[in-house]
Coordinates of C-alpha atoms in Angstrom, one line a residue:
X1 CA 95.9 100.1 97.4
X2 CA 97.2 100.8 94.0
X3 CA 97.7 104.2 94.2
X4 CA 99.8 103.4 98.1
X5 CA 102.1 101.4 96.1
X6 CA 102.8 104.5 93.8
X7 CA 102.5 106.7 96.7
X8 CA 105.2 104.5 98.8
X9 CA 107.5 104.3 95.3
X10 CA 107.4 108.3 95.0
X11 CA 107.9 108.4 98.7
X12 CA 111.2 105.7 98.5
X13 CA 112.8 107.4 95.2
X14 CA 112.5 111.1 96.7
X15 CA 114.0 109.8 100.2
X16 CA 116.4 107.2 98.8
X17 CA 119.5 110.2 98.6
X18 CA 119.0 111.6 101.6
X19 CA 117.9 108.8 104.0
X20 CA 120.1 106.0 105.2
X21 CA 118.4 102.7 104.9
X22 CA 120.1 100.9 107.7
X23 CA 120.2 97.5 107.3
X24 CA 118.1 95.2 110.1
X25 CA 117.6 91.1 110.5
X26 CA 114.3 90.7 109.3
X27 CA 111.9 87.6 109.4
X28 CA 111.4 87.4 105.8
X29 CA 108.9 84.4 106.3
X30 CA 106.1 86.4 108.3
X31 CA 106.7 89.6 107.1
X32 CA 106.4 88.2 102.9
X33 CA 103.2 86.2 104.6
X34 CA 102.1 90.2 105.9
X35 CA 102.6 91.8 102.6
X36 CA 101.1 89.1 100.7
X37 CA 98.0 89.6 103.1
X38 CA 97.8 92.6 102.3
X39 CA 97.5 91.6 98.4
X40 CA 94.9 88.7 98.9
X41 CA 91.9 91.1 98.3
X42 CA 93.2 92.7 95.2
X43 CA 94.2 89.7 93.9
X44 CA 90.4 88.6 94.6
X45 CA 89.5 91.2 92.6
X46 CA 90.9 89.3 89.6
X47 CA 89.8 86.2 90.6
X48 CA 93.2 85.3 90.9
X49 CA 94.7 82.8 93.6
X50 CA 97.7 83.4 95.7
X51 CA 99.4 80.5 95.7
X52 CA 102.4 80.1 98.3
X53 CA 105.0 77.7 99.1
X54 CA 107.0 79.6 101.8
X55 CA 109.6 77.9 104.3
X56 CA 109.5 78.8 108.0
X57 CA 112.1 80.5 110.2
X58 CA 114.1 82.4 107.2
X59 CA 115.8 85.9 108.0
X60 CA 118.1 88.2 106.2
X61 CA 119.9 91.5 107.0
X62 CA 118.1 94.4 104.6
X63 CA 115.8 97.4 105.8
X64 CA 112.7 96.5 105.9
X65 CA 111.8 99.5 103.2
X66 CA 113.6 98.2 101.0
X67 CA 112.4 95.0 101.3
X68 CA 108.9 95.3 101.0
X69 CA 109.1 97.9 97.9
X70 CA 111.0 94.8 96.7
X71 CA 108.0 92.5 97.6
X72 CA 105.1 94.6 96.6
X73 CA 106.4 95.8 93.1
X74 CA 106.9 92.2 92.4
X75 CA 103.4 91.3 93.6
X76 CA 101.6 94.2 92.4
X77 CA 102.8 93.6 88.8
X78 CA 102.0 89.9 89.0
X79 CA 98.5 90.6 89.8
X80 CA 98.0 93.8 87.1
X81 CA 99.4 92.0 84.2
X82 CA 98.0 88.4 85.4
X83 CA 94.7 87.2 83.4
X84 CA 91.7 87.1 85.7
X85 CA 90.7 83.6 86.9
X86 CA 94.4 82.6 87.1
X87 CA 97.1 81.8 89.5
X88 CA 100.0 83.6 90.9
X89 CA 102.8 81.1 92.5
X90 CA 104.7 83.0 95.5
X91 CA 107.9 81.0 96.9
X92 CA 110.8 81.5 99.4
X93 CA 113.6 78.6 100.8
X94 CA 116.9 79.0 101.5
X95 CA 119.1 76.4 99.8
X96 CA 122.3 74.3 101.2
X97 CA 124.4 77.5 100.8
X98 CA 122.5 79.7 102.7
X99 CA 121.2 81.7 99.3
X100 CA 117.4 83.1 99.9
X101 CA 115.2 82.3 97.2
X102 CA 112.3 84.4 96.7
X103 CA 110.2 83.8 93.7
X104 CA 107.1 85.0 91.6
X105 CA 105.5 83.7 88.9
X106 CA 102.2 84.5 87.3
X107 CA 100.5 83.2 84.5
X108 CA 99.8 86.4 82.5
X109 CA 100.7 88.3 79.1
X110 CA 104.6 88.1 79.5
X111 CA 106.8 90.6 78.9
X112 CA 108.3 91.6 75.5
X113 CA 112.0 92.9 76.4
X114 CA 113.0 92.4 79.8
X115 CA 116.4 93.9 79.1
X116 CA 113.7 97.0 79.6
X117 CA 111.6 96.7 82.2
X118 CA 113.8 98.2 84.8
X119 CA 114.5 101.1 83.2
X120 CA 113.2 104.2 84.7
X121 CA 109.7 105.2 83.3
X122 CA 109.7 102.0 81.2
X123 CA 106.5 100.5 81.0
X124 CA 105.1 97.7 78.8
X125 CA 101.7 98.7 78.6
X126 CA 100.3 101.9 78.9
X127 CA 96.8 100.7 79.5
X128 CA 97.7 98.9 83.0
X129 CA 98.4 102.5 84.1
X130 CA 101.6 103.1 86.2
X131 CA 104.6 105.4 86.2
X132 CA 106.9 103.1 85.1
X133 CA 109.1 103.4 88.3
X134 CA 108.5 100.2 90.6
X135 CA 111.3 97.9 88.6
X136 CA 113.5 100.5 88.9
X137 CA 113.0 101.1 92.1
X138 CA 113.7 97.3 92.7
X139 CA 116.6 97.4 90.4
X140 CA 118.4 100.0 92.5
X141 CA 117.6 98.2 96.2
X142 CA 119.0 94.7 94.6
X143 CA 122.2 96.4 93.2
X144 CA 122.8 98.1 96.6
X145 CA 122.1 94.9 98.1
X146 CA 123.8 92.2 96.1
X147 CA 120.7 90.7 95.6
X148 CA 120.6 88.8 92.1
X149 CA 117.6 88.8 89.6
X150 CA 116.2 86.7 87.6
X151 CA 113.2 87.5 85.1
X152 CA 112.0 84.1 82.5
X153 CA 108.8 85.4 80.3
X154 CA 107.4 84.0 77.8
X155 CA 104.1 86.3 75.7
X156 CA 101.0 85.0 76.6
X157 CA 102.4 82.2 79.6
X158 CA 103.5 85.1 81.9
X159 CA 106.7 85.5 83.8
X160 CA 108.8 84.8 87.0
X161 CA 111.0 87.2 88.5
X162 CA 113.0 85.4 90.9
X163 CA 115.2 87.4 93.5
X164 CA 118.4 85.4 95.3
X165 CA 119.8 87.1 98.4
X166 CA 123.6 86.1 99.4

C-alpha cells in the first residue's frame, strides 16, 4: 500500500501539467469512508484505531484525483508518524456557512517546523522513509482549489492538519 501511495504521487505530479483535472460533485462522505477502508489494515498494523466522526450526505465540486491524493497523504502520514497502540481521529461536517471541514489528528511525534513540511522533498524524518512529495502534492491541489489548511503540532502529542473547502 505504501509504495501505491508513492506510486499514485509520482503518477499525479508527472500528469498534473499535462492533464486537466476537471472538477466533478463528489460524495465526500462515502468516498472519505472508501479511502479510509482502505487504510484500516495498515493502520492495524500499528495497532492504531481509526477513529471517525463523519457527517452524512456532504458533496463538494473537486476531481476525485485530487481529492483522494488529498485524503491519503493526510492519512498515510497520520499512521507512519503515529505511535503504535494509539488513535488517529478522522472528522468531516459542514458548518452553518456551508464550509467543509475535513480533519486529522493523530497522536504521534509532531512536527518540528511546519512552515516546512510542504516543501518539495521536505521530510522530517528520514527514517519513516518517503520522498518528501505527498504535502506538496496536497499543497498544490488546495492552492488550485481554494481549499484552506490548517496544521497545530505539538512534539511528542502529534498533530492535526485540518482542510476547509469553500
Amino acid at each position: 500500500k505504501t509504495l501505491l501511495l508513492t506510486y499514485e504521487d509520482i503518477e499525479y505530479m508527472m500528469k498534473q501539467k499535462r492533464v486537466s483535472y476537471t472538477k466533478e460533485c463528489v460524495d465526500f462522505t462515502t468516498f472519505l469512508k472508501q479511502r479510509i477502508d482502505m487504510f484500516e489494515s495498515l493502520a492495524l498494523s500499528k495497532n492504531i484505531e481509526l477513529k471517525r466522526d463523519i457527517k452524512s450526505n456532504i458533496h463538494t465540486d473537486i476531481n476525485r484525483v485530487e481529492l483522494q491524493r488529498i485524503i491519503d497523504n493526510t492519512l498515510s502520514n497520520a499512521i507512519k508518524y503515529s505511535n503504535e497502540s494509539s488513535e488517529i481521529f478522522i472528522s468531516l461536517y459542514e458548518n452553518k456557512n456551508k464550509q467543509i471541514y475535513f480533519s486529522v489528528k493523530d497522536f504521534g511525534k509532531g512536527i518540528n517546523d511546519t512552515n516546512k513540511i510542504f516543501d518539495r522533498y521536505h521530510r522530517e524524518e528520514s527514517i519513516k522513509g518517503g520522498f518528501g512529495i505527498g504535502l506538496n502534492i496536497v499543497k498544490n491541489i488546495c492552492d488550485k482549489n481554494s481549499i484552506k489548511i490548517d496544521v497545530k503540532s505539538k512534539i511528542t502529542k502529534g498533530s492535526t492538519f485540518t482542510y476547509i473547502f469553500s
